[in-house]
Amino acid sequence: GAGVSQSPSNKVTEKGKDVELRCDPISGHTALYWYRQSLGQGLEFLIYFQGNSAPDKSGLPSDRFSAERTGGSVSTLTIQRTQQEDSAVYLCASSLEGRGVGELFFGEGSRLTVL
Amino acid sequence: QQQVKQSPQSLIVQKGGIPIINCAYENTAFDYFPWYQQFPGKGPALLIAIRPDVSEKKEGRFTISFNKSAKQFSLHIMDSQPGDSATYFCAASDYKLSFGAGTTVTVRA
């Protein structure tokens, strides 16, 4: 596939459970971003990976959220002890250029519902 | 704290009308200003982008106007069509993209 792939597309979980969301970026893209989109809200920046540099985690809302990127490719966003306010669409994007410039290619998102 | 303020939240126009979406920012370090278009169930996709060294950029029916001194920029959709109905996000970047809250545009046939 040529685009950014995210899985699962939908996830329903119970409050307190942990969830993992996966992102496969476009091959060769060095920059990878996670954003969160809540109903009626814009895209909230969560975390940014650029090559082998330390990730920018400044947007993670709490220590329940973490992300890693293995081998400079696939990324996993983990939410521990989920809360109802974590319900949102989690979007992953990759870019050939880093530093927020150039085109970001978004996946279709993972919709998380916490009951 | 939203670094890019976008308005209106939603707007409805008739086919052929010109929806206008406005954005404002405070961070003078921003040096790249893209607009993204999002259809329901899809991720946002880049529509058009501008750098602060130009005041206007046109691509097809889409135009960005940029006012550096006022720290404002806007998107105009000329001769709008029902297929333009979508949510539009402005954004600004220093080293990462900060998005506005989005504007849902509905173009009635």
mmCIF file with all atom_site columns, C-alpha atoms in Angstrom:
data_model
loop_
_atom_site.group_PDB
_atom_site.id
_atom_site.type_symbol
_atom_site.label_atom_id
_atom_site.label_alt_id
_atom_site.label_comp_id
_atom_site.label_asym_id
_atom_site.label_entity_id
_atom_site.label_seq_id
_atom_site.pdbx_PDB_ins_code
_atom_site.Cartn_x
_atom_site.Cartn_y
_atom_site.Cartn_z
_atom_site.occupancy
_atom_site.B_iso_or_equiv
_atom_site.pdbx_formal_charge
_atom_site.auth_seq_id
_atom_site.auth_comp_id
_atom_site.auth_asym_id
_atom_site.auth_atom_id
_atom_site.pdbx_PDB_model_num
ATOM 1   C CA . GLY A 1 1   ? 0.000   0.000  0.000  1.00 0.00 ? 1   GLY A CA 1
ATOM 2   C CA . ALA A 1 2   ? 1.180   3.488  -0.780 1.00 0.00 ? 2   ALA A CA 1
ATOM 3   C CA . GLY A 1 3   ? -0.495  5.330  2.081  1.00 0.00 ? 3   GLY A CA 1
ATOM 4   C CA . VAL A 1 4   ? -0.249  5.511  5.857  1.00 0.00 ? 4   VAL A CA 1
ATOM 5   C CA . SER A 1 5   ? -1.920  2.503  7.408  1.00 0.00 ? 5   SER A CA 1
ATOM 6   C CA . GLN A 1 6   ? -3.461  2.501  10.878 1.00 0.00 ? 6   GLN A CA 1
ATOM 7   C CA . SER A 1 7   ? -4.931  -0.307 12.911 1.00 0.00 ? 7   SER A CA 1
ATOM 8   C CA . PRO A 1 8   ? -7.339  -1.021 14.350 1.00 0.00 ? 8   PRO A CA 1
ATOM 9   C CA . SER A 1 9   ? -9.761  1.268  12.563 1.00 0.00 ? 9   SER A CA 1
ATOM 10  C CA . ASN A 1 10  ? -12.173 0.993  15.471 1.00 0.00 ? 10  ASN A CA 1
ATOM 11  C CA . LYS A 1 11  ? -11.562 -0.009 19.059 1.00 0.00 ? 11  LYS A CA 1
ATOM 12  C CA . VAL A 1 12  ? -14.106 -0.214 21.860 1.00 0.00 ? 12  VAL A CA 1
ATOM 13  C CA . THR A 1 13  ? -12.675 -0.812 25.303 1.00 0.00 ? 13  THR A CA 1
ATOM 14  C CA . GLU A 1 14  ? -13.694 -0.631 28.908 1.00 0.00 ? 14  GLU A CA 1
ATOM 15  C CA . LYS A 1 15  ? -12.486 2.063  31.231 1.00 0.00 ? 15  LYS A CA 1
ATOM 16  C CA . GLY A 1 16  ? -9.243  1.049  32.900 1.00 0.00 ? 16  GLY A CA 1
ATOM 17  C CA . LYS A 1 17  ? -8.026  -1.234 30.114 1.00 0.00 ? 17  LYS A CA 1
ATOM 18  C CA . ASP A 1 18  ? -4.863  -0.611 28.094 1.00 0.00 ? 18  ASP A CA 1
ATOM 19  C CA . VAL A 1 19  ? -4.974  -0.114 24.324 1.00 0.00 ? 19  VAL A CA 1
ATOM 20  C CA . GLU A 1 20  ? -2.353  -0.131 21.574 1.00 0.00 ? 20  GLU A CA 1
ATOM 21  C CA . LEU A 1 21  ? -2.783  1.682  18.280 1.00 0.00 ? 21  LEU A CA 1
ATOM 22  C CA . ARG A 1 22  ? -0.480  0.955  15.367 1.00 0.00 ? 22  ARG A CA 1
ATOM 23  C CA . CYS A 1 23  ? 0.770   3.115  12.516 1.00 0.00 ? 23  CYS A CA 1
ATOM 24  C CA . ASP A 1 24  ? 2.630   2.017  9.389  1.00 0.00 ? 24  ASP A CA 1
ATOM 25  C CA . PRO A 1 25  ? 4.034   5.144  7.731  1.00 0.00 ? 25  PRO A CA 1
ATOM 26  C CA . ILE A 1 26  ? 4.859   5.578  4.076  1.00 0.00 ? 26  ILE A CA 1
ATOM 27  C CA . SER A 1 27  ? 8.130   3.868  3.289  1.00 0.00 ? 27  SER A CA 1
ATOM 28  C CA . GLY A 1 28  ? 11.052  6.285  3.365  1.00 0.00 ? 28  GLY A CA 1
ATOM 29  C CA . HIS A 1 29  ? 9.290   8.938  5.417  1.00 0.00 ? 29  HIS A CA 1
ATOM 30  C CA . THR A 1 30  ? 11.529  9.953  8.282  1.00 0.00 ? 30  THR A CA 1
ATOM 31  C CA . ALA A 1 31  ? 9.004   12.033 10.210 1.00 0.00 ? 31  ALA A CA 1
ATOM 32  C CA . LEU A 1 32  ? 6.015   10.509 12.009 1.00 0.00 ? 32  LEU A CA 1
ATOM 33  C CA . TYR A 1 33  ? 3.344   12.320 13.990 1.00 0.00 ? 33  TYR A CA 1
ATOM 34  C CA . TRP A 1 34  ? 0.441   11.316 16.189 1.00 0.00 ? 34  TRP A CA 1
ATOM 35  C CA . TYR A 1 35  ? -2.554  13.628 16.555 1.00 0.00 ? 35  TYR A CA 1
ATOM 36  C CA . ARG A 1 36  ? -5.830  13.248 18.421 1.00 0.00 ? 36  ARG A CA 1
ATOM 37  C CA . GLN A 1 37  ? -9.127  14.495 17.011 1.00 0.00 ? 37  GLN A CA 1
ATOM 38  C CA . SER A 1 38  ? -12.054 14.821 19.376 1.00 0.00 ? 38  SER A CA 1
ATOM 39  C CA . LEU A 1 39  ? -15.574 15.630 18.234 1.00 0.00 ? 39  LEU A CA 1
ATOM 40  C CA . GLY A 1 40  ? -15.785 19.286 17.278 1.00 0.00 ? 40  GLY A CA 1
ATOM 41  C CA . GLN A 1 41  ? -12.142 19.854 18.094 1.00 0.00 ? 41  GLN A CA 1
ATOM 42  C CA . GLY A 1 42  ? -9.153  20.437 15.918 1.00 0.00 ? 42  GLY A CA 1
ATOM 43  C CA . LEU A 1 43  ? -6.222  18.114 15.659 1.00 0.00 ? 43  LEU A CA 1
ATOM 44  C CA . GLU A 1 44  ? -4.336  17.985 18.928 1.00 0.00 ? 44  GLU A CA 1
ATOM 45  C CA . PHE A 1 45  ? -0.621  17.256 18.576 1.00 0.00 ? 45  PHE A CA 1
ATOM 46  C CA . LEU A 1 46  ? 0.559   14.323 20.687 1.00 0.00 ? 46  LEU A CA 1
ATOM 47  C CA . ILE A 1 47  ? 4.063   13.245 19.671 1.00 0.00 ? 47  ILE A CA 1
ATOM 48  C CA . TYR A 1 48  ? 6.594   13.633 16.834 1.00 0.00 ? 48  TYR A CA 1
ATOM 49  C CA . PHE A 1 49  ? 9.382   11.287 15.734 1.00 0.00 ? 49  PHE A CA 1
ATOM 50  C CA . GLN A 1 50  ? 12.138  12.467 13.412 1.00 0.00 ? 50  GLN A CA 1
ATOM 51  C CA . GLY A 1 51  ? 14.680  9.904  12.273 1.00 0.00 ? 51  GLY A CA 1
ATOM 52  C CA . ASN A 1 52  ? 16.871  8.741  15.138 1.00 0.00 ? 52  ASN A CA 1
ATOM 53  C CA . SER A 1 53  ? 16.377  11.895 17.198 1.00 0.00 ? 53  SER A CA 1
ATOM 54  C CA . ALA A 1 54  ? 14.694  11.835 20.579 1.00 0.00 ? 54  ALA A CA 1
ATOM 55  C CA . PRO A 1 55  ? 10.923  12.184 20.051 1.00 0.00 ? 55  PRO A CA 1
ATOM 56  C CA . ASP A 1 56  ? 9.076   15.353 20.928 1.00 0.00 ? 56  ASP A CA 1
ATOM 57  C CA . LYS A 1 57  ? 6.581   14.162 23.540 1.00 0.00 ? 57  LYS A CA 1
ATOM 58  C CA . SER A 1 58  ? 5.386   17.631 24.514 1.00 0.00 ? 58  SER A CA 1
ATOM 59  C CA . GLY A 1 59  ? 1.788   16.987 23.434 1.00 0.00 ? 59  GLY A CA 1
ATOM 60  C CA . LEU A 1 60  ? 1.140   13.805 25.378 1.00 0.00 ? 60  LEU A CA 1
ATOM 61  C CA . PRO A 1 61  ? -1.713  14.685 27.774 1.00 0.00 ? 61  PRO A CA 1
ATOM 62  C CA . SER A 1 62  ? -0.645  12.457 30.674 1.00 0.00 ? 62  SER A CA 1
ATOM 63  C CA . ASP A 1 63  ? 1.820   9.768  31.650 1.00 0.00 ? 63  ASP A CA 1
ATOM 64  C CA . ARG A 1 64  ? -0.791  7.186  30.674 1.00 0.00 ? 64  ARG A CA 1
ATOM 65  C CA . PHE A 1 65  ? 0.133   7.922  27.058 1.00 0.00 ? 65  PHE A CA 1
ATOM 66  C CA . SER A 1 66  ? 3.321   6.662  25.461 1.00 0.00 ? 66  SER A CA 1
ATOM 67  C CA . ALA A 1 67  ? 4.566   5.950  21.966 1.00 0.00 ? 67  ALA A CA 1
ATOM 68  C CA . GLU A 1 68  ? 7.488   4.272  20.340 1.00 0.00 ? 68  GLU A CA 1
ATOM 69  C CA . ARG A 1 69  ? 8.809   3.918  16.850 1.00 0.00 ? 69  ARG A CA 1
ATOM 70  C CA . THR A 1 70  ? 10.765  0.812  16.066 1.00 0.00 ? 70  THR A CA 1
ATOM 71  C CA . GLY A 1 71  ? 13.443  0.729  13.412 1.00 0.00 ? 71  GLY A CA 1
ATOM 72  C CA . GLY A 1 72  ? 12.466  4.166  12.205 1.00 0.00 ? 72  GLY A CA 1
ATOM 73  C CA . SER A 1 73  ? 9.273   2.764  10.718 1.00 0.00 ? 73  SER A CA 1
ATOM 74  C CA . VAL A 1 74  ? 6.239   1.344  12.525 1.00 0.00 ? 74  VAL A CA 1
ATOM 75  C CA . SER A 1 75  ? 4.936   3.279  15.514 1.00 0.00 ? 75  SER A CA 1
ATOM 76  C CA . THR A 1 76  ? 2.718   2.200  18.385 1.00 0.00 ? 76  THR A CA 1
ATOM 77  C CA . LEU A 1 77  ? 0.721   4.567  20.586 1.00 0.00 ? 77  LEU A CA 1
ATOM 78  C CA . THR A 1 78  ? -0.161  3.021  23.938 1.00 0.00 ? 78  THR A CA 1
ATOM 79  C CA . ILE A 1 79  ? -2.797  4.344  26.312 1.00 0.00 ? 79  ILE A CA 1
ATOM 80  C CA . GLN A 1 80  ? -2.778  2.776  29.742 1.00 0.00 ? 80  GLN A CA 1
ATOM 81  C CA . ARG A 1 81  ? -5.741  2.671  32.130 1.00 0.00 ? 81  ARG A CA 1
ATOM 82  C CA . THR A 1 82  ? -8.024  4.272  29.565 1.00 0.00 ? 82  THR A CA 1
ATOM 83  C CA . GLN A 1 83  ? -10.529 6.903  30.647 1.00 0.00 ? 83  GLN A CA 1
ATOM 84  C CA . GLN A 1 84  ? -13.736 8.026  28.944 1.00 0.00 ? 84  GLN A CA 1
ATOM 85  C CA . GLU A 1 85  ? -12.126 11.334 27.982 1.00 0.00 ? 85  GLU A CA 1
ATOM 86  C CA . ASP A 1 86  ? -9.604  9.375  25.894 1.00 0.00 ? 86  ASP A CA 1
ATOM 87  C CA . SER A 1 87  ? -12.393 8.599  23.405 1.00 0.00 ? 87  SER A CA 1
ATOM 88  C CA . ALA A 1 88  ? -11.353 10.197 20.123 1.00 0.00 ? 88  ALA A CA 1
ATOM 89  C CA . VAL A 1 89  ? -9.943  9.474  16.694 1.00 0.00 ? 89  VAL A CA 1
ATOM 90  C CA . TYR A 1 90  ? -6.187  8.993  16.826 1.00 0.00 ? 90  TYR A CA 1
ATOM 91  C CA . LEU A 1 91  ? -4.515  10.029 13.595 1.00 0.00 ? 91  LEU A CA 1
ATOM 92  C CA . CYS A 1 92  ? -1.031  9.145  12.465 1.00 0.00 ? 92  CYS A CA 1
ATOM 93  C CA . ALA A 1 93  ? 0.813   11.068 9.756  1.00 0.00 ? 93  ALA A CA 1
ATOM 94  C CA . SER A 1 94  ? 4.162   10.711 8.082  1.00 0.00 ? 94  SER A CA 1
ATOM 95  C CA . SER A 1 95  ? 6.238   13.140 6.097  1.00 0.00 ? 95  SER A CA 1
ATOM 96  C CA . LEU A 1 96  ? 9.283   13.028 3.899  1.00 0.00 ? 96  LEU A CA 1
ATOM 97  C CA . GLU A 1 97  ? 10.487  16.251 5.445  1.00 0.00 ? 97  GLU A CA 1
ATOM 98  C CA . GLY A 1 98  ? 10.685  16.840 9.146  1.00 0.00 ? 98  GLY A CA 1
ATOM 99  C CA . ARG A 1 99  ? 10.109  19.894 11.262 1.00 0.00 ? 99  ARG A CA 1
ATOM 100 C CA . GLY A 1 100 ? 6.431   20.203 10.391 1.00 0.00 ? 100 GLY A CA 1
ATOM 101 C CA . VAL A 1 101 ? 6.992   21.479 6.885  1.00 0.00 ? 101 VAL A CA 1
ATOM 102 C CA . GLY A 1 102 ? 6.123   19.734 3.688  1.00 0.00 ? 102 GLY A CA 1
ATOM 103 C CA . GLU A 1 103 ? 3.078   17.589 3.196  1.00 0.00 ? 103 GLU A CA 1
ATOM 104 C CA . LEU A 1 104 ? 1.860   15.386 6.008  1.00 0.00 ? 104 LEU A CA 1
ATOM 105 C CA . PHE A 1 105 ? 0.169   12.216 4.794  1.00 0.00 ? 105 PHE A CA 1
ATOM 106 C CA . PHE A 1 106 ? -2.474  11.083 7.242  1.00 0.00 ? 106 PHE A CA 1
ATOM 107 C CA . GLY A 1 107 ? -3.925  7.669  7.803  1.00 0.00 ? 107 GLY A CA 1
ATOM 108 C CA . GLU A 1 108 ? -7.651  7.217  8.219  1.00 0.00 ? 108 GLU A CA 1
ATOM 109 C CA . GLY A 1 109 ? -7.314  7.067  11.972 1.00 0.00 ? 109 GLY A CA 1
ATOM 110 C CA . SER A 1 110 ? -8.149  4.709  14.796 1.00 0.00 ? 110 SER A CA 1
ATOM 111 C CA . ARG A 1 111 ? -11.457 5.531  16.475 1.00 0.00 ? 111 ARG A CA 1
ATOM 112 C CA . LEU A 1 112 ? -11.239 4.740  20.177 1.00 0.00 ? 112 LEU A CA 1
ATOM 113 C CA . THR A 1 113 ? -14.350 4.476  22.314 1.00 0.00 ? 113 THR A CA 1
ATOM 114 C CA . VAL A 1 114 ? -13.917 4.013  26.046 1.00 0.00 ? 114 VAL A CA 1
ATOM 115 C CA . LEU A 1 115 ? -17.058 2.802  27.799 1.00 0.00 ? 115 LEU A CA 1
ATOM 116 C CA . GLN B 2 1   ? -4.013  26.353 24.431 1.00 0.00 ? 1   GLN B CA 1
ATOM 117 C CA . GLN B 2 2   ? -4.812  26.593 20.753 1.00 0.00 ? 2   GLN B CA 1
ATOM 118 C CA . GLN B 2 3   ? -1.995  28.316 18.888 1.00 0.00 ? 3   GLN B CA 1
ATOM 119 C CA . VAL B 2 4   ? -4.062  28.848 15.752 1.00 0.00 ? 4   VAL B CA 1
ATOM 120 C CA . LYS B 2 5   ? -7.544  30.327 16.053 1.00 0.00 ? 5   LYS B CA 1
ATOM 121 C CA . GLN B 2 6   ? -9.956  29.454 13.243 1.00 0.00 ? 6   GLN B CA 1
ATOM 122 C CA . SER B 2 7   ? -13.381 30.824 12.380 1.00 0.00 ? 7   SER B CA 1
ATOM 123 C CA . PRO B 2 8   ? -16.188 30.268 11.673 1.00 0.00 ? 8   PRO B CA 1
ATOM 124 C CA . GLN B 2 9   ? -16.915 26.853 13.118 1.00 0.00 ? 9   GLN B CA 1
ATOM 125 C CA . SER B 2 10  ? -19.266 26.099 10.247 1.00 0.00 ? 10  SER B CA 1
ATOM 126 C CA . LEU B 2 11  ? -20.749 27.761 7.216  1.00 0.00 ? 11  LEU B CA 1
ATOM 127 C CA . ILE B 2 12  ? -23.243 27.020 4.496  1.00 0.00 ? 12  ILE B CA 1
ATOM 128 C CA . VAL B 2 13  ? -23.135 28.467 0.993  1.00 0.00 ? 13  VAL B CA 1
ATOM 129 C CA . GLN B 2 14  ? -24.981 27.920 -2.238 1.00 0.00 ? 14  GLN B CA 1
ATOM 130 C CA . LYS B 2 15  ? -23.211 26.366 -5.198 1.00 0.00 ? 15  LYS B CA 1
ATOM 131 C CA . GLY B 2 16  ? -21.057 28.994 -6.850 1.00 0.00 ? 16  GLY B CA 1
ATOM 132 C CA . GLY B 2 17  ? -20.650 30.981 -3.632 1.00 0.00 ? 17  GLY B CA 1
ATOM 133 C CA . ILE B 2 18  ? -17.304 31.826 -2.025 1.00 0.00 ? 18  ILE B CA 1
ATOM 134 C CA . PRO B 2 19  ? -16.824 30.400 1.462  1.00 0.00 ? 19  PRO B CA 1
ATOM 135 C CA . ILE B 2 20  ? -14.129 32.244 3.396  1.00 0.00 ? 20  ILE B CA 1
ATOM 136 C CA . ILE B 2 21  ? -12.354 30.763 6.397  1.00 0.00 ? 21  ILE B CA 1
ATOM 137 C CA . ASN B 2 22  ? -10.150 32.882 8.630  1.00 0.00 ? 22  ASN B CA 1
ATOM 138 C CA . CYS B 2 23  ? -7.235  31.979 10.871 1.00 0.00 ? 23  CYS B CA 1
ATOM 139 C CA . ALA B 2 24  ? -5.053  33.955 13.257 1.00 0.00 ? 24  ALA B CA 1
ATOM 140 C CA . TYR B 2 25  ? -1.861  33.135 15.119 1.00 0.00 ? 25  TYR B CA 1
ATOM 141 C CA . GLU B 2 26  ? 0.479   34.729 17.658 1.00 0.00 ? 26  GLU B CA 1
ATOM 142 C CA . ASN B 2 27  ? 3.721   32.771 17.327 1.00 0.00 ? 27  ASN B CA 1
ATOM 143 C CA . THR B 2 28  ? 6.002   34.758 15.011 1.00 0.00 ? 28  THR B CA 1
ATOM 144 C CA . ALA B 2 29  ? 8.244   31.694 14.669 1.00 0.00 ? 29  ALA B CA 1
ATOM 145 C CA . PHE B 2 30  ? 5.628   30.044 12.458 1.00 0.00 ? 30  PHE B CA 1
ATOM 146 C CA . ASP B 2 31  ? 6.986   29.909 8.909  1.00 0.00 ? 31  ASP B CA 1
ATOM 147 C CA . TYR B 2 32  ? 4.719   27.519 7.046  1.00 0.00 ? 32  TYR B CA 1
ATOM 148 C CA . PHE B 2 33  ? 0.931   27.751 6.761  1.00 0.00 ? 33  PHE B CA 1
ATOM 149 C CA . PRO B 2 34  ? -0.938  24.855 5.138  1.00 0.00 ? 34  PRO B CA 1
ATOM 150 C CA . TRP B 2 35  ? -4.628  24.129 4.782  1.00 0.00 ? 35  TRP B CA 1
ATOM 151 C CA . TYR B 2 36  ? -5.937  20.591 5.071  1.00 0.00 ? 36  TYR B CA 1
ATOM 152 C CA . GLN B 2 37  ? -9.252  19.207 3.814  1.00 0.00 ? 37  GLN B CA 1
ATOM 153 C CA . GLN B 2 38  ? -10.973 16.321 5.563  1.00 0.00 ? 38  GLN B CA 1
ATOM 154 C CA . PHE B 2 39  ? -13.922 14.253 4.353  1.00 0.00 ? 39  PHE B CA 1
ATOM 155 C CA . PRO B 2 40  ? -15.934 12.143 6.825  1.00 0.00 ? 40  PRO B CA 1
ATOM 156 C CA . GLY B 2 41  ? -14.145 8.954  7.797  1.00 0.00 ? 41  GLY B CA 1
ATOM 157 C CA . LYS B 2 42  ? -10.906 9.996  6.144  1.00 0.00 ? 42  LYS B CA 1
ATOM 158 C CA . GLY B 2 43  ? -7.699  11.555 7.342  1.00 0.00 ? 43  GLY B CA 1
ATOM 159 C CA . PRO B 2 44  ? -6.954  15.185 6.465  1.00 0.00 ? 44  PRO B CA 1
ATOM 160 C CA . ALA B 2 45  ? -5.200  15.821 3.154  1.00 0.00 ? 45  ALA B CA 1
ATOM 161 C CA . LEU B 2 46  ? -3.074  18.792 2.155  1.00 0.00 ? 46  LEU B CA 1
ATOM 162 C CA . LEU B 2 47  ? -4.987  21.278 0.035  1.00 0.00 ? 47  LEU B CA 1
ATOM 163 C CA . ILE B 2 48  ? -2.694  24.261 -0.346 1.00 0.00 ? 48  ILE B CA 1
ATOM 164 C CA . ALA B 2 49  ? 0.122   25.892 1.620  1.00 0.00 ? 49  ALA B CA 1
ATOM 165 C CA . ILE B 2 50  ? 1.883   29.235 1.823  1.00 0.00 ? 50  ILE B CA 1
ATOM 166 C CA . ARG B 2 51  ? 5.106   30.665 3.217  1.00 0.00 ? 51  ARG B CA 1
ATOM 167 C CA . PRO B 2 52  ? 5.095   34.118 4.875  1.00 0.00 ? 52  PRO B CA 1
ATOM 168 C CA . ASP B 2 53  ? 7.155   35.731 2.114  1.00 0.00 ? 53  ASP B CA 1
ATOM 169 C CA . VAL B 2 54  ? 4.128   35.887 -0.211 1.00 0.00 ? 54  VAL B CA 1
ATOM 170 C CA . SER B 2 55  ? 0.732   37.506 0.356  1.00 0.00 ? 55  SER B CA 1
ATOM 171 C CA . GLU B 2 56  ? -1.386  35.274 -1.854 1.00 0.00 ? 56  GLU B CA 1
ATOM 172 C CA . LYS B 2 57  ? -1.301  31.846 -3.440 1.00 0.00 ? 57  LYS B CA 1
ATOM 173 C CA . LYS B 2 58  ? -3.804  30.291 -5.819 1.00 0.00 ? 58  LYS B CA 1
ATOM 174 C CA . GLU B 2 59  ? -4.235  26.659 -6.767 1.00 0.00 ? 59  GLU B CA 1
ATOM 175 C CA . GLY B 2 60  ? -7.246  26.039 -8.930 1.00 0.00 ? 60  GLY B CA 1
ATOM 176 C CA . ARG B 2 61  ? -10.322 27.357 -7.131 1.00 0.00 ? 61  ARG B CA 1
ATOM 177 C CA . PHE B 2 62  ? -8.538  27.648 -3.779 1.00 0.00 ? 62  PHE B CA 1
ATOM 178 C CA . THR B 2 63  ? -6.767  30.837 -2.701 1.00 0.00 ? 63  THR B CA 1
ATOM 179 C CA . ILE B 2 64  ? -4.815  31.624 0.446  1.00 0.00 ? 64  ILE B CA 1
ATOM 180 C CA . SER B 2 65  ? -4.481  35.255 1.480  1.00 0.00 ? 65  SER B CA 1
ATOM 181 C CA . PHE B 2 66  ? -1.743  35.974 4.008  1.00 0.00 ? 66  PHE B CA 1
ATOM 182 C CA . ASN B 2 67  ? -1.275  39.109 6.110  1.00 0.00 ? 67  ASN B CA 1
ATOM 183 C CA . LYS B 2 68  ? 2.012   38.821 7.966  1.00 0.00 ? 68  LYS B CA 1
ATOM 184 C CA . SER B 2 69  ? 1.692   42.067 9.909  1.00 0.00 ? 69  SER B CA 1
ATOM 185 C CA . ALA B 2 70  ? -1.759  41.128 11.189 1.00 0.00 ? 70  ALA B CA 1
ATOM 186 C CA . LYS B 2 71  ? -0.743  37.501 11.710 1.00 0.00 ? 71  LYS B CA 1
ATOM 187 C CA . GLN B 2 72  ? -3.813  36.344 9.848  1.00 0.00 ? 72  GLN B CA 1
ATOM 188 C CA . PHE B 2 73  ? -4.468  34.150 6.856  1.00 0.00 ? 73  PHE B CA 1
ATOM 189 C CA . SER B 2 74  ? -7.575  32.978 5.093  1.00 0.00 ? 74  SER B CA 1
ATOM 190 C CA . LEU B 2 75  ? -8.835  30.425 2.596  1.00 0.00 ? 75  LEU B CA 1
ATOM 191 C CA . HIS B 2 76  ? -11.248 31.352 -0.189 1.00 0.00 ? 76  HIS B CA 1
ATOM 192 C CA . ILE B 2 77  ? -13.003 28.691 -2.248 1.00 0.00 ? 77  ILE B CA 1
ATOM 193 C CA . MET B 2 78  ? -14.037 30.213 -5.552 1.00 0.00 ? 78  MET B CA 1
ATOM 194 C CA . ASP B 2 79  ? -17.076 28.903 -7.453 1.00 0.00 ? 79  ASP B CA 1
ATOM 195 C CA . SER B 2 80  ? -17.738 26.377 -4.691 1.00 0.00 ? 80  SER B CA 1
ATOM 196 C CA . GLN B 2 81  ? -19.212 23.008 -5.596 1.00 0.00 ? 81  GLN B CA 1
ATOM 197 C CA . PRO B 2 82  ? -21.125 20.417 -3.525 1.00 0.00 ? 82  PRO B CA 1
ATOM 198 C CA . GLY B 2 83  ? -18.025 18.208 -3.700 1.00 0.00 ? 83  GLY B CA 1
ATOM 199 C CA . ASP B 2 84  ? -16.152 20.864 -1.700 1.00 0.00 ? 84  ASP B CA 1
ATOM 200 C CA . SER B 2 85  ? -18.335 20.081 1.317  1.00 0.00 ? 85  SER B CA 1
ATOM 201 C CA . ALA B 2 86  ? -15.811 19.013 3.941  1.00 0.00 ? 86  ALA B CA 1
ATOM 202 C CA . THR B 2 87  ? -14.045 20.151 7.078  1.00 0.00 ? 87  THR B CA 1
ATOM 203 C CA . TYR B 2 88  ? -11.154 22.515 6.492  1.00 0.00 ? 88  TYR B CA 1
ATOM 204 C CA . PHE B 2 89  ? -8.275  22.994 8.922  1.00 0.00 ? 89  PHE B CA 1
ATOM 205 C CA . CYS B 2 90  ? -5.736  25.758 8.855  1.00 0.00 ? 90  CYS B CA 1
ATOM 206 C CA . ALA B 2 91  ? -2.375  25.030 10.416 1.00 0.00 ? 91  ALA B CA 1
ATOM 207 C CA . ALA B 2 92  ? 0.913   26.695 11.209 1.00 0.00 ? 92  ALA B CA 1
ATOM 208 C CA . SER B 2 93  ? 4.335   25.264 11.805 1.00 0.00 ? 93  SER B CA 1
ATOM 209 C CA . ASP B 2 94  ? 7.587   26.171 13.477 1.00 0.00 ? 94  ASP B CA 1
ATOM 210 C CA . TYR B 2 95  ? 8.857   22.626 13.775 1.00 0.00 ? 95  TYR B CA 1
ATOM 211 C CA . LYS B 2 96  ? 5.542   20.836 14.208 1.00 0.00 ? 96  LYS B CA 1
ATOM 212 C CA . LEU B 2 97  ? 2.101   21.568 12.843 1.00 0.00 ? 97  LEU B CA 1
ATOM 213 C CA . SER B 2 98  ? -0.448  23.236 15.097 1.00 0.00 ? 98  SER B CA 1
ATOM 214 C CA . PHE B 2 99  ? -3.974  23.001 13.735 1.00 0.00 ? 99  PHE B CA 1
ATOM 215 C CA . GLY B 2 100 ? -7.000  25.229 14.056 1.00 0.00 ? 100 GLY B CA 1
ATOM 216 C CA . ALA B 2 101 ? -10.282 23.818 15.338 1.00 0.00 ? 101 ALA B CA 1
ATOM 217 C CA . GLY B 2 102 ? -11.688 23.283 11.858 1.00 0.00 ? 102 GLY B CA 1
ATOM 218 C CA . THR B 2 103 ? -14.519 24.705 9.767  1.00 0.00 ? 103 THR B CA 1
ATOM 219 C CA . THR B 2 104 ? -17.266 22.523 8.380  1.00 0.00 ? 104 THR B CA 1
ATOM 220 C CA . VAL B 2 105 ? -18.255 23.839 4.963  1.00 0.00 ? 105 VAL B CA 1
ATOM 221 C CA . THR B 2 106 ? -21.510 22.771 3.346  1.00 0.00 ? 106 THR B CA 1
ATOM 222 C CA . VAL B 2 107 ? -22.129 23.717 -0.278 1.00 0.00 ? 107 VAL B CA 1
ATOM 223 C CA . ARG B 2 108 ? -25.762 23.338 -1.266 1.00 0.00 ? 108 ARG B CA 1
ATOM 224 C CA . ALA B 2 109 ? -26.617 22.415 -4.842 1.00 0.00 ? 109 ALA B CA 1
#
